[in-house]
Amino acid sequence: MAATWAVRAGLGVVVFTLSLEVLVWVCRRSRSRSKGVLKEVIFFPTNAACVEHVFMPAFQCPCLLQHGVETSFARLLRHILSANSTLDLCVFAFSHMDLSRAVLALHARGLVIRVLTDKDYASINGSQIGLLLKAGICVRSDSGAVHMHHKFALVDGRRVITGSLNWTMTAVQNNKENVMVTEEPDLVTPFVREFQRLWEANDPERLRRTAAPL
Amino acid sequence: MAATWAVRAGLGVVVFTLSLEVLVWVCRRSRSRSKGVLKEVIFFPTNAACVEHVFMPAFQCPCLLQHGVETSFARLLRHILSANSTLDLCVFAFSHMDLSRAVLALHARGLVIRVLTDKDYASINGSQIGLLLKAGICVRSDSGAVHMHHKFALVDGRRVITGSLNWTMTAVQNNKENVMVTEEPDLVTPFVREFQRLWEANDPERLRRTAAPL
């Protein structure tokens, strides 16, 4: 009888210890998952440096700029180029050639790209919007606001890149700017919804129907 | 002997059950704390509506605008007015009179307020920076960048309000804009550090010493 109780007590202790271990692991995993969600802030301006290593890691670029430096701009480019399926851009001014090159590279990889931009800034000198259109990327310009002043990107619908930074050389190399990058669902979901709302509201076909005389 | 084992086994079961309960509670608390951190996105433009109820809840405003409406702008104002000890502003263009009124109200309450702004936009027509200076608020303008293009505020050093929105009437009422409000430490801390860095870098006394002839 005593032996039976000893076995039962022993088993109880083993089960207890194992359960504790499992619970501690579950707790840790739950905390690290929340901690591990991408939350990054990038500040500008950044020093001019070559970004060829971001586009083509093996390429030995002969240009005169500093090479292999991980600047704020290189980090921003990496976040954009990390897209696997979709890229939704909502950008006020878009004249930076390397940012345009990144978007065109994703388009060439077959990703679905949608660009929503400001109607006045789409056609100014140096704007990259014409190049994107020429490549067959779907672009819409905001018809309602004084300015479509957003500067955010949605990578695969689950990562938002947003802040004060317009997609221009002046912003990247000369201004004090910030860009926040996060996959925190509570922050990403509102941007996904707002993009979809603005995209549908600025559908040229829909606008044509609305404007048509009765 | 059997009775002793029975008591031990019984105690084991009680301890096991209690430990499980405690661990489940700790896990839930840990998850809900992470879930409960303020993470909000506010979109603009917003319809013009009276915001007197945000400043003075009991006041019956006789103006012609719609009253008692919780617009995006009212939410933004509430976040700013929630400050208890400090408000650090890093704003490019600041001409919105109700935002200026909120900052002046916090100053009158005795909060420590620091304003860092763009040197070119500080003195344009309609800028509120002169009013803040006149009230005795400490203002510095960025001396280095082409534009100090940030548009963020730090409330009590633990809540960041940031986005594309300049502090102007056009931005609030006419443009497509976003403002993110969060107390997520991984997102707030970089802004706190950047503000402090820019504040020190633009200390007029330090700049005077640097510019003094040898």
GROMACS .gro file of C-alpha atoms in nm:
model
  428
    1MET     CA    1   0.000   0.000   0.000
    2ALA     CA    2   0.284   0.233   0.104
    3ALA     CA    3   0.464   0.146  -0.219
    4THR     CA    4   0.152   0.233  -0.426
    5TRP     CA    5   0.130   0.574  -0.254
    6ALA     CA    6   0.501   0.631  -0.307
    7VAL     CA    7   0.459   0.561  -0.682
    8ARG     CA    8   0.153   0.789  -0.698
    9ALA     CA    9   0.332   1.068  -0.509
   10GLY     CA   10   0.636   1.026  -0.732
   11LEU     CA   11   0.421   1.046  -1.044
   12GLY     CA   12   0.247   1.354  -0.901
   13VAL     CA   13   0.581   1.527  -0.854
   14VAL     CA   14   0.690   1.438  -1.210
   15VAL     CA   15   0.359   1.560  -1.360
   16PHE     CA   16   0.378   1.876  -1.149
   17THR     CA   17   0.736   1.954  -1.258
   18LEU     CA   18   0.659   1.885  -1.625
   19SER     CA   19   0.344   2.099  -1.614
   20LEU     CA   20   0.541   2.384  -1.459
   21GLU     CA   21   0.803   2.358  -1.733
   22VAL     CA   22   0.536   2.355  -2.006
   23LEU     CA   23   0.357   2.656  -1.855
   24VAL     CA   24   0.678   2.856  -1.814
   25TRP     CA   25   0.761   2.778  -2.180
   26VAL     CA   26   0.412   2.882  -2.296
   27CYS     CA   27   0.438   3.208  -2.095
   28ARG     CA   28   0.784   3.286  -2.233
   29ARG     CA   29   0.675   3.210  -2.588
   30SER     CA   30   0.366   3.426  -2.551
   31ARG     CA   31   0.576   3.718  -2.420
   32SER     CA   32   0.856   3.680  -2.675
   33ARG     CA   33   0.599   3.669  -2.958
   34SER     CA   34   0.459   4.003  -2.848
   35LYS     CA   35   0.811   4.140  -2.787
   36GLY     CA   36   0.930   3.998  -3.117
   37VAL     CA   37   0.683   4.189  -3.337
   38LEU     CA   38   0.880   4.425  -3.562
   39LYS     CA   39   0.883   4.777  -3.415
   40GLU     CA   40   1.154   5.002  -3.556
   41VAL     CA   41   1.207   5.376  -3.594
   42ILE     CA   42   1.450   5.507  -3.856
   43PHE     CA   43   1.573   5.866  -3.854
   44PHE     CA   44   1.695   6.083  -4.140
   45PRO     CA   45   1.891   6.255  -4.293
   46THR     CA   46   2.138   5.988  -4.380
   47ASN     CA   47   2.485   6.026  -4.527
   48ALA     CA   48   2.510   5.960  -4.899
   49ALA     CA   49   2.638   5.604  -4.949
   50CYS     CA   50   2.618   5.348  -5.225
   51VAL     CA   51   2.315   5.116  -5.201
   52GLU     CA   52   2.414   4.871  -5.475
   53HIS     CA   53   2.479   4.603  -5.209
   54VAL     CA   54   2.109   4.621  -5.116
   55PHE     CA   55   2.000   4.554  -5.474
   56MET     CA   56   2.282   4.320  -5.581
   57PRO     CA   57   2.483   4.177  -5.287
   58ALA     CA   58   2.757   4.027  -5.509
   59PHE     CA   59   2.811   4.333  -5.731
   60GLN     CA   60   3.135   4.533  -5.689
   61CYS     CA   61   3.019   4.887  -5.754
   62PRO     CA   62   3.286   5.120  -5.896
   63CYS     CA   63   3.113   5.448  -5.793
   64LEU     CA   64   3.280   5.711  -5.575
   65LEU     CA   65   3.043   5.687  -5.278
   66GLN     CA   66   3.118   5.494  -4.959
   67HIS     CA   67   3.033   5.123  -4.995
   68GLY     CA   68   2.878   4.854  -4.775
   69VAL     CA   69   2.743   5.101  -4.519
   70GLU     CA   70   2.412   5.020  -4.354
   71THR     CA   71   2.258   5.368  -4.355
   72SER     CA   72   1.902   5.460  -4.262
   73PHE     CA   73   1.824   5.463  -4.633
   74ALA     CA   74   1.967   5.112  -4.685
   75ARG     CA   75   1.742   4.991  -4.399
   76LEU     CA   76   1.439   5.158  -4.557
   77LEU     CA   77   1.519   5.000  -4.894
   78ARG     CA   78   1.558   4.656  -4.734
   79HIS     CA   79   1.213   4.685  -4.574
   80ILE     CA   80   1.058   4.771  -4.911
   81LEU     CA   81   1.248   4.499  -5.098
   82SER     CA   82   1.139   4.242  -4.837
   83ALA     CA   83   0.793   4.233  -5.000
   84ASN     CA   84   0.692   3.890  -5.127
   85SER     CA   85   0.344   3.934  -5.270
   86THR     CA   86   0.210   4.291  -5.257
   87LEU     CA   87   0.322   4.650  -5.211
   88ASP     CA   88   0.070   4.929  -5.156
   89LEU     CA   89   0.214   5.280  -5.168
   90CYS     CA   90   0.039   5.595  -5.056
   91VAL     CA   91   0.297   5.866  -5.124
   92PHE     CA   92   0.271   6.243  -5.159
   93ALA     CA   93   0.598   6.322  -5.344
   94PHE     CA   94   0.790   6.043  -5.518
   95SER     CA   95   1.109   6.149  -5.695
   96HIS     CA   96   1.382   5.933  -5.535
   97MET     CA   97   1.534   5.719  -5.809
   98ASP     CA   98   1.653   5.434  -5.585
   99LEU     CA   99   1.309   5.405  -5.425
  100SER     CA  100   1.158   5.396  -5.772
  101ARG     CA  101   1.417   5.131  -5.871
  102ALA     CA  102   1.310   4.920  -5.571
  103VAL     CA  103   0.942   4.942  -5.669
  104LEU     CA  104   1.024   4.855  -6.033
  105ALA     CA  105   1.235   4.558  -5.915
  106LEU     CA  106   0.941   4.425  -5.713
  107HIS     CA  107   0.712   4.477  -6.014
  108ALA     CA  108   0.959   4.281  -6.231
  109ARG     CA  109   0.947   3.999  -5.973
  110GLY     CA  110   0.571   3.978  -6.035
  111LEU     CA  111   0.440   4.138  -5.715
  112VAL     CA  112   0.106   4.317  -5.719
  113ILE     CA  113   0.183   4.687  -5.675
  114ARG     CA  114  -0.069   4.969  -5.623
  115VAL     CA  115   0.039   5.332  -5.601
  116LEU     CA  116  -0.182   5.611  -5.473
  117THR     CA  117  -0.032   5.958  -5.507
  118ASP     CA  118  -0.107   6.328  -5.496
  119LYS     CA  119  -0.261   6.465  -5.819
  120ASP     CA  120  -0.043   6.780  -5.820
  121TYR     CA  121   0.288   6.612  -5.735
  122ALA     CA  122   0.244   6.319  -5.975
  123SER     CA  123   0.361   6.521  -6.274
  124ILE     CA  124   0.620   6.764  -6.132
  125ASN     CA  125   0.977   6.768  -6.259
  126GLY     CA  126   1.168   6.461  -6.136
  127SER     CA  127   0.856   6.268  -6.031
  128GLN     CA  128   0.898   5.891  -6.073
  129ILE     CA  129   0.525   5.829  -6.116
  130GLY     CA  130   0.547   5.842  -6.498
  131LEU     CA  131   0.814   5.569  -6.496
  132LEU     CA  132   0.598   5.347  -6.276
  133LEU     CA  133   0.300   5.396  -6.509
  134LYS     CA  134   0.520   5.321  -6.812
  135ALA     CA  135   0.626   4.993  -6.649
  136GLY     CA  136   0.259   4.896  -6.616
  137ILE     CA  137   0.219   4.961  -6.244
  138CYS     CA  138  -0.133   5.059  -6.142
  139VAL     CA  139  -0.131   5.422  -6.022
  140ARG     CA  140  -0.422   5.631  -5.897
  141SER     CA  141  -0.413   5.991  -5.784
  142ASP     CA  142  -0.630   6.129  -5.509
  143SER     CA  143  -0.908   6.344  -5.648
  144GLY     CA  144  -1.065   6.480  -5.333
  145ALA     CA  145  -0.810   6.624  -5.093
  146VAL     CA  146  -0.613   6.947  -5.117
  147HIS     CA  147  -0.315   6.716  -5.075
  148MET     CA  148  -0.290   6.339  -5.052
  149HIS     CA  149  -0.020   6.395  -4.790
  150HIS     CA  150   0.030   6.037  -4.662
  151LYS     CA  151   0.374   5.880  -4.697
  152PHE     CA  152   0.312   5.516  -4.610
  153ALA     CA  153   0.381   5.178  -4.766
  154LEU     CA  154   0.221   4.843  -4.688
  155VAL     CA  155   0.446   4.542  -4.742
  156ASP     CA  156   0.251   4.218  -4.802
  157GLY     CA  157  -0.043   4.381  -4.619
  158ARG     CA  158   0.120   4.308  -4.284
  159ARG     CA  159   0.404   4.559  -4.243
  160VAL     CA  160   0.352   4.934  -4.244
  161ILE     CA  161   0.630   5.182  -4.324
  162THR     CA  162   0.513   5.532  -4.232
  163GLY     CA  163   0.630   5.870  -4.105
  164SER     CA  164   0.722   6.219  -4.216
  165LEU     CA  165   0.954   6.115  -4.501
  166ASN     CA  166   0.849   6.201  -4.855
  167TRP     CA  167   1.008   5.973  -5.114
  168THR     CA  168   1.252   6.240  -5.236
  169MET     CA  169   1.629   6.288  -5.231
  170THR     CA  170   1.598   6.607  -5.023
  171ALA     CA  171   1.398   6.424  -4.757
  172VAL     CA  172   1.643   6.133  -4.740
  173GLN     CA  173   1.970   6.328  -4.750
  174ASN     CA  174   1.890   6.672  -4.607
  175ASN     CA  175   1.584   6.684  -4.384
  176LYS     CA  176   1.524   6.578  -4.026
  177GLU     CA  177   1.270   6.299  -4.080
  178ASN     CA  178   1.137   5.982  -3.922
  179VAL     CA  179   1.005   5.652  -4.054
  180MET     CA  180   0.834   5.396  -3.836
  181VAL     CA  181   0.828   5.032  -3.946
  182THR     CA  182   0.603   4.789  -3.766
  183GLU     CA  183   0.406   4.466  -3.801
  184GLU     CA  184   0.200   4.540  -3.489
  185PRO     CA  185  -0.151   4.440  -3.612
  186ASP     CA  186  -0.328   4.719  -3.417
  187LEU     CA  187  -0.119   4.972  -3.610
  188VAL     CA  188  -0.108   4.798  -3.949
  189THR     CA  189  -0.481   4.713  -3.986
  190PRO     CA  190  -0.605   5.077  -3.986
  191PHE     CA  191  -0.356   5.160  -4.266
  192VAL     CA  192  -0.466   4.855  -4.469
  193ARG     CA  193  -0.831   4.964  -4.436
  194GLU     CA  194  -0.754   5.330  -4.516
  195PHE     CA  195  -0.553   5.231  -4.824
  196GLN     CA  196  -0.836   5.013  -4.953
  197ARG     CA  197  -1.091   5.290  -4.886
  198LEU     CA  198  -0.882   5.552  -5.070
  199TRP     CA  199  -0.800   5.310  -5.354
  200GLU     CA  200  -1.170   5.238  -5.416
  201ALA     CA  201  -1.270   5.605  -5.373
  202ASN     CA  202  -1.021   5.702  -5.646
  203ASP     CA  203  -1.108   5.431  -5.897
  204PRO     CA  204  -1.115   5.627  -6.229
  205GLU     CA  205  -1.407   5.417  -6.358
  206ARG     CA  206  -1.614   5.491  -6.050
  207LEU     CA  207  -1.525   5.861  -6.066
  208ARG     CA  208  -1.625   5.869  -6.435
  209ARG     CA  209  -1.964   5.712  -6.354
  210THR     CA  210  -2.021   5.958  -6.070
  211ALA     CA  211  -1.930   6.256  -6.288
  212ALA     CA  212  -2.139   6.140  -6.588
  213PRO     CA  213  -2.444   6.359  -6.669
  214LEU     CA  214  -2.784   6.207  -6.594
  215MET     CA  215   0.249   0.514   0.680
  216ALA     CA  216  -0.019   0.499   0.408
  217ALA     CA  217  -0.197   0.789   0.576
  218THR     CA  218   0.124   1.000   0.565
  219TRP     CA  219   0.161   0.931   0.192
  220ALA     CA  220  -0.202   1.014   0.137
  221VAL     CA  221  -0.155   1.349   0.311
  222ARG     CA  222   0.162   1.416   0.109
  223ALA     CA  223  -0.007   1.323  -0.218
  224GLY     CA  224  -0.308   1.538  -0.129
  225LEU     CA  225  -0.082   1.833  -0.051
  226GLY     CA  226   0.101   1.776  -0.381
  227VAL     CA  227  -0.227   1.795  -0.572
  228VAL     CA  228  -0.327   2.116  -0.388
  229VAL     CA  229   0.013   2.279  -0.453
  230PHE     CA  230   0.000   2.165  -0.817
  231THR     CA  231  -0.349   2.311  -0.871
  232LEU     CA  232  -0.260   2.639  -0.699
  233SER     CA  233   0.064   2.674  -0.898
  234LEU     CA  234  -0.129   2.616  -1.221
  235GLU     CA  235  -0.379   2.886  -1.127
  236VAL     CA  236  -0.100   3.133  -1.040
  237LEU     CA  237   0.087   3.063  -1.364
  238VAL     CA  238  -0.225   3.096  -1.578
  239TRP     CA  239  -0.297   3.431  -1.406
  240VAL     CA  240   0.063   3.550  -1.464
  241CYS     CA  241   0.045   3.450  -1.831
  242ARG     CA  242  -0.291   3.623  -1.882
  243ARG     CA  243  -0.168   3.937  -1.706
  244SER     CA  244   0.150   3.942  -1.912
  245ARG     CA  245  -0.049   3.909  -2.238
  246SER     CA  246  -0.317   4.161  -2.144
  247ARG     CA  247  -0.049   4.415  -2.044
  248SER     CA  248   0.107   4.390  -2.387
  249LYS     CA  249  -0.236   4.399  -2.555
  250GLY     CA  250  -0.342   4.698  -2.345
  251VAL     CA  251  -0.061   4.932  -2.456
  252LEU     CA  252  -0.209   5.232  -2.640
  253LYS     CA  253  -0.182   5.183  -3.017
  254GLU     CA  254  -0.409   5.410  -3.222
  255VAL     CA  255  -0.414   5.549  -3.576
  256ILE     CA  256  -0.615   5.862  -3.654
  257PHE     CA  257  -0.691   5.968  -4.011
  258PHE     CA  258  -0.758   6.312  -4.153
  259PRO     CA  259  -0.915   6.526  -4.295
  260THR     CA  260  -1.186   6.573  -4.040
  261ASN     CA  261  -1.511   6.767  -4.070
  262ALA     CA  262  -1.506   7.110  -3.910
  263ALA     CA  263  -1.671   7.082  -3.567
  264CYS     CA  264  -1.658   7.281  -3.245
  265VAL     CA  265  -1.390   7.159  -3.002
  266GLU     CA  266  -1.491   7.374  -2.703
  267HIS     CA  267  -1.613   7.058  -2.523
  268VAL     CA  268  -1.255   6.927  -2.530
  269PHE     CA  269  -1.120   7.240  -2.360
  270MET     CA  270  -1.418   7.318  -2.133
  271PRO     CA  271  -1.662   7.025  -2.095
  272ALA     CA  272  -1.929   7.233  -1.917
  273PHE     CA  273  -1.926   7.532  -2.156
  274GLN     CA  274  -2.224   7.580  -2.388
  275CYS     CA  275  -2.060   7.717  -2.700
  276PRO     CA  276  -2.283   7.947  -2.911
  277CYS     CA  277  -2.082   7.910  -3.237
  278LEU     CA  278  -2.235   7.788  -3.563
  279LEU     CA  279  -2.032   7.468  -3.597
  280GLN     CA  280  -2.160   7.123  -3.503
  281HIS     CA  281  -2.116   7.052  -3.131
  282GLY     CA  282  -2.018   6.755  -2.916
  283VAL     CA  283  -1.879   6.555  -3.209
  284GLU     CA  284  -1.574   6.335  -3.145
  285THR     CA  285  -1.382   6.406  -3.464
  286SER     CA  286  -1.026   6.296  -3.544
  287PHE     CA  287  -0.915   6.643  -3.440
  288ALA     CA  288  -1.094   6.622  -3.104
  289ARG     CA  289  -0.914   6.289  -3.043
  290LEU     CA  290  -0.579   6.444  -3.132
  291LEU     CA  291  -0.647   6.738  -2.898
  292ARG     CA  292  -0.741   6.501  -2.614
  293HIS     CA  293  -0.413   6.313  -2.653
  294ILE     CA  294  -0.217   6.638  -2.630
  295LEU     CA  295  -0.420   6.771  -2.338
  296SER     CA  296  -0.370   6.442  -2.150
  297ALA     CA  297  -0.012   6.554  -2.065
  298ASN     CA  298   0.055   6.577  -1.692
  299SER     CA  299   0.419   6.682  -1.663
  300THR     CA  300   0.595   6.744  -1.997
  301LEU     CA  301   0.524   6.805  -2.363
  302ASP     CA  302   0.801   6.794  -2.623
  303LEU     CA  303   0.703   6.912  -2.970
  304CYS     CA  304   0.905   6.862  -3.285
  305VAL     CA  305   0.689   7.029  -3.551
  306PHE     CA  306   0.763   7.155  -3.900
  307ALA     CA  307   0.469   7.392  -3.959
  308PHE     CA  308   0.259   7.511  -3.663
  309SER     CA  309  -0.025   7.748  -3.746
  310HIS     CA  310  -0.336   7.573  -3.609
  311MET     CA  311  -0.487   7.801  -3.345
  312ASP     CA  312  -0.661   7.529  -3.143
  313LEU     CA  313  -0.340   7.325  -3.124
  314SER     CA  314  -0.159   7.638  -3.009
  315ARG     CA  315  -0.437   7.697  -2.753
  316ALA     CA  316  -0.387   7.342  -2.621
  317VAL     CA  317  -0.011   7.395  -2.582
  318LEU     CA  318  -0.069   7.731  -2.408
  319ALA     CA  319  -0.324   7.570  -2.175
  320LEU     CA  320  -0.069   7.305  -2.073
  321HIS     CA  321   0.191   7.579  -2.020
  322ALA     CA  322  -0.055   7.769  -1.799
  323ARG     CA  323  -0.103   7.447  -1.595
  324GLY     CA  324   0.272   7.456  -1.522
  325LEU     CA  325   0.390   7.174  -1.751
  326VAL     CA  326   0.743   7.181  -1.890
  327ILE     CA  327   0.709   7.244  -2.264
  328ARG     CA  328   0.985   7.235  -2.524
  329VAL     CA  329   0.924   7.319  -2.888
  330LEU     CA  330   1.164   7.240  -3.169
  331THR     CA  331   1.062   7.378  -3.507
  332ASP     CA  332   1.180   7.455  -3.858
  333LYS     CA  333   1.378   7.779  -3.887
  334ASP     CA  334   1.202   7.887  -4.209
  335TYR     CA  335   0.848   7.804  -4.101
  336ALA     CA  336   0.878   7.955  -3.752
  337SER     CA  337   0.814   8.306  -3.877
  338ILE     CA  338   0.577   8.264  -4.173
  339ASN     CA  339   0.237   8.431  -4.175
  340GLY     CA  340  -0.001   8.259  -3.934
  341SER     CA  341   0.270   8.070  -3.746
  342GLN     CA  342   0.187   8.020  -3.378
  343ILE     CA  343   0.553   7.998  -3.273
  344GLY     CA  344   0.568   8.371  -3.186
  345LEU     CA  345   0.270   8.332  -2.952
  346LEU     CA  346   0.436   8.038  -2.775
  347LEU     CA  347   0.757   8.238  -2.731
  348LYS     CA  348   0.560   8.536  -2.600
  349ALA     CA  349   0.399   8.310  -2.339
  350GLY     CA  350   0.747   8.209  -2.219
  351ILE     CA  351   0.761   7.863  -2.378
  352CYS     CA  352   1.110   7.747  -2.465
  353VAL     CA  353   1.142   7.724  -2.845
  354ARG     CA  354   1.443   7.622  -3.051
  355SER     CA  355   1.468   7.607  -3.429
  356ASP     CA  356   1.672   7.353  -3.614
  357SER     CA  357   1.987   7.505  -3.755
  358GLY     CA  358   2.128   7.220  -3.958
  359ALA     CA  359   1.873   7.057  -4.183
  360VAL     CA  360   1.721   7.185  -4.503
  361HIS     CA  361   1.394   7.121  -4.323
  362MET     CA  362   1.320   7.008  -3.969
  363HIS     CA  363   1.036   6.803  -4.118
  364HIS     CA  364   0.932   6.597  -3.815
  365LYS     CA  365   0.575   6.631  -3.687
  366PHE     CA  366   0.582   6.448  -3.355
  367ALA     CA  367   0.488   6.519  -2.997
  368LEU     CA  368   0.597   6.339  -2.680
  369VAL     CA  369   0.344   6.343  -2.398
  370ASP     CA  370   0.503   6.293  -2.055
  371GLY     CA  371   0.796   6.124  -2.230
  372ARG     CA  372   0.594   5.803  -2.265
  373ARG     CA  373   0.341   5.862  -2.544
  374VAL     CA  374   0.436   5.953  -2.898
  375ILE     CA  375   0.200   6.126  -3.142
  376THR     CA  376   0.351   6.114  -3.489
  377GLY     CA  377   0.264   6.095  -3.857
  378SER     CA  378   0.226   6.300  -4.172
  379LEU     CA  379   0.012   6.576  -4.019
  380ASN     CA  380   0.158   6.923  -3.997
  381TRP     CA  381  -0.002   7.134  -3.724
  382THR     CA  382  -0.198   7.348  -3.971
  383MET     CA  383  -0.566   7.403  -4.053
  384THR     CA  384  -0.515   7.282  -4.413
  385ALA     CA  385  -0.365   6.954  -4.290
  386VAL     CA  386  -0.645   6.894  -4.038
  387GLN     CA  387  -0.942   6.995  -4.252
  388ASN     CA  388  -0.836   6.936  -4.613
  389ASN     CA  389  -0.552   6.688  -4.657
  390LYS     CA  390  -0.538   6.308  -4.644
  391GLU     CA  391  -0.316   6.256  -4.338
  392ASN     CA  392  -0.240   6.007  -4.063
  393VAL     CA  393  -0.138   6.035  -3.699
  394MET     CA  394  -0.020   5.740  -3.495
  395VAL     CA  395  -0.049   5.751  -3.116
  396THR     CA  396   0.128   5.488  -2.909
  397GLU     CA  397   0.286   5.416  -2.574
  398GLU     CA  398   0.472   5.111  -2.707
  399PRO     CA  399   0.817   5.159  -2.546
  400ASP     CA  400   1.007   5.021  -2.849
  401LEU     CA  401   0.849   5.296  -3.060
  402VAL     CA  402   0.849   5.579  -2.803
  403THR     CA  403   1.209   5.548  -2.677
  404PRO     CA  404   1.377   5.626  -3.014
  405PHE     CA  405   1.168   5.945  -3.042
  406VAL     CA  406   1.258   6.047  -2.685
  407ARG     CA  407   1.629   6.001  -2.764
  408GLU     CA  408   1.605   6.180  -3.099
  409PHE     CA  409   1.422   6.474  -2.944
  410GLN     CA  410   1.688   6.508  -2.672
  411ARG     CA  411   1.967   6.484  -2.931
  412LEU     CA  412   1.811   6.751  -3.153
  413TRP     CA  413   1.727   6.971  -2.852
  414GLU     CA  414   2.088   6.968  -2.734
  415ALA     CA  415   2.229   7.009  -3.085
  416ASN     CA  416   2.020   7.323  -3.130
  417ASP     CA  417   2.096   7.486  -2.795
  418PRO     CA  418   2.159   7.853  -2.894
  419GLU     CA  419   2.431   7.887  -2.629
  420ARG     CA  420   2.618   7.586  -2.763
  421LEU     CA  421   2.578   7.707  -3.122
  422ARG     CA  422   2.710   8.051  -3.021
  423ARG     CA  423   3.019   7.893  -2.862
  424THR     CA  424   3.079   7.675  -3.168
  425ALA     CA  425   3.047   7.972  -3.403
  426ALA     CA  426   3.268   8.204  -3.189
  427PRO     CA  427   3.606   8.303  -3.348
  428LEU     CA  428   3.918   8.146  -3.192
   0.00000   0.00000   0.00000
